[in-house]
Amino acid sequence: MDSIAPELAGGFRDYLPKEMIPRQRMLEKVKEVFERFGFVPLDTPGSVAQ
């Protein structure tokens, strides 16, 4: 049986810990500021094609 070689899905990126930890901290700070001004969180599926 032939095996399928794994590959990244197009348009997606992996963030390793060296990049992800500062990225998470930055996004958390942005979230805190937005919420301070009355914005509420919203999450939608980013992979839905129209």
XYZ file of C-alpha atoms in Angstrom:
50
model
C 0.000 0.000 0.000
C 1.382 3.397 -0.982
C 1.619 6.025 1.730
C 0.687 9.671 1.257
C 3.416 12.176 2.070
C 2.260 14.781 4.613
C 2.262 18.414 3.499
C 0.959 21.722 4.819
C -2.445 22.839 3.641
C -2.226 25.828 1.312
C -2.628 29.217 2.967
C -1.799 27.988 6.471
C 1.345 28.660 8.456
C 2.940 26.916 11.420
C 4.238 29.099 14.256
C 7.031 27.575 16.302
C 7.354 28.508 20.009
C 10.003 31.180 19.309
C 7.440 33.093 17.204
C 4.227 31.941 18.863
C 4.928 33.039 22.439
C 5.525 36.746 21.575
C 2.642 36.573 19.080
C 0.251 35.320 21.769
C 1.397 38.043 24.181
C 0.838 40.730 21.542
C -2.617 39.397 20.626
C -3.602 39.219 24.311
C -2.589 42.881 24.773
C -4.630 43.895 21.699
C -7.608 41.926 23.077
C -7.306 43.662 26.469
C -7.284 47.120 24.848
C -10.259 46.333 22.585
C -12.289 44.969 25.521
C -11.437 48.056 27.577
C -13.182 50.114 24.883
C -16.280 47.927 24.887
C -15.594 45.500 22.057
C -16.617 41.884 22.585
C -14.921 38.792 21.143
C -16.156 37.223 17.908
C -14.728 34.117 16.280
C -15.655 32.940 12.790
C -14.305 30.088 10.681
C -11.507 31.588 8.619
C -11.353 28.744 6.141
C -14.848 29.175 4.696
C -14.569 29.993 0.999
C -17.261 32.040 -0.691
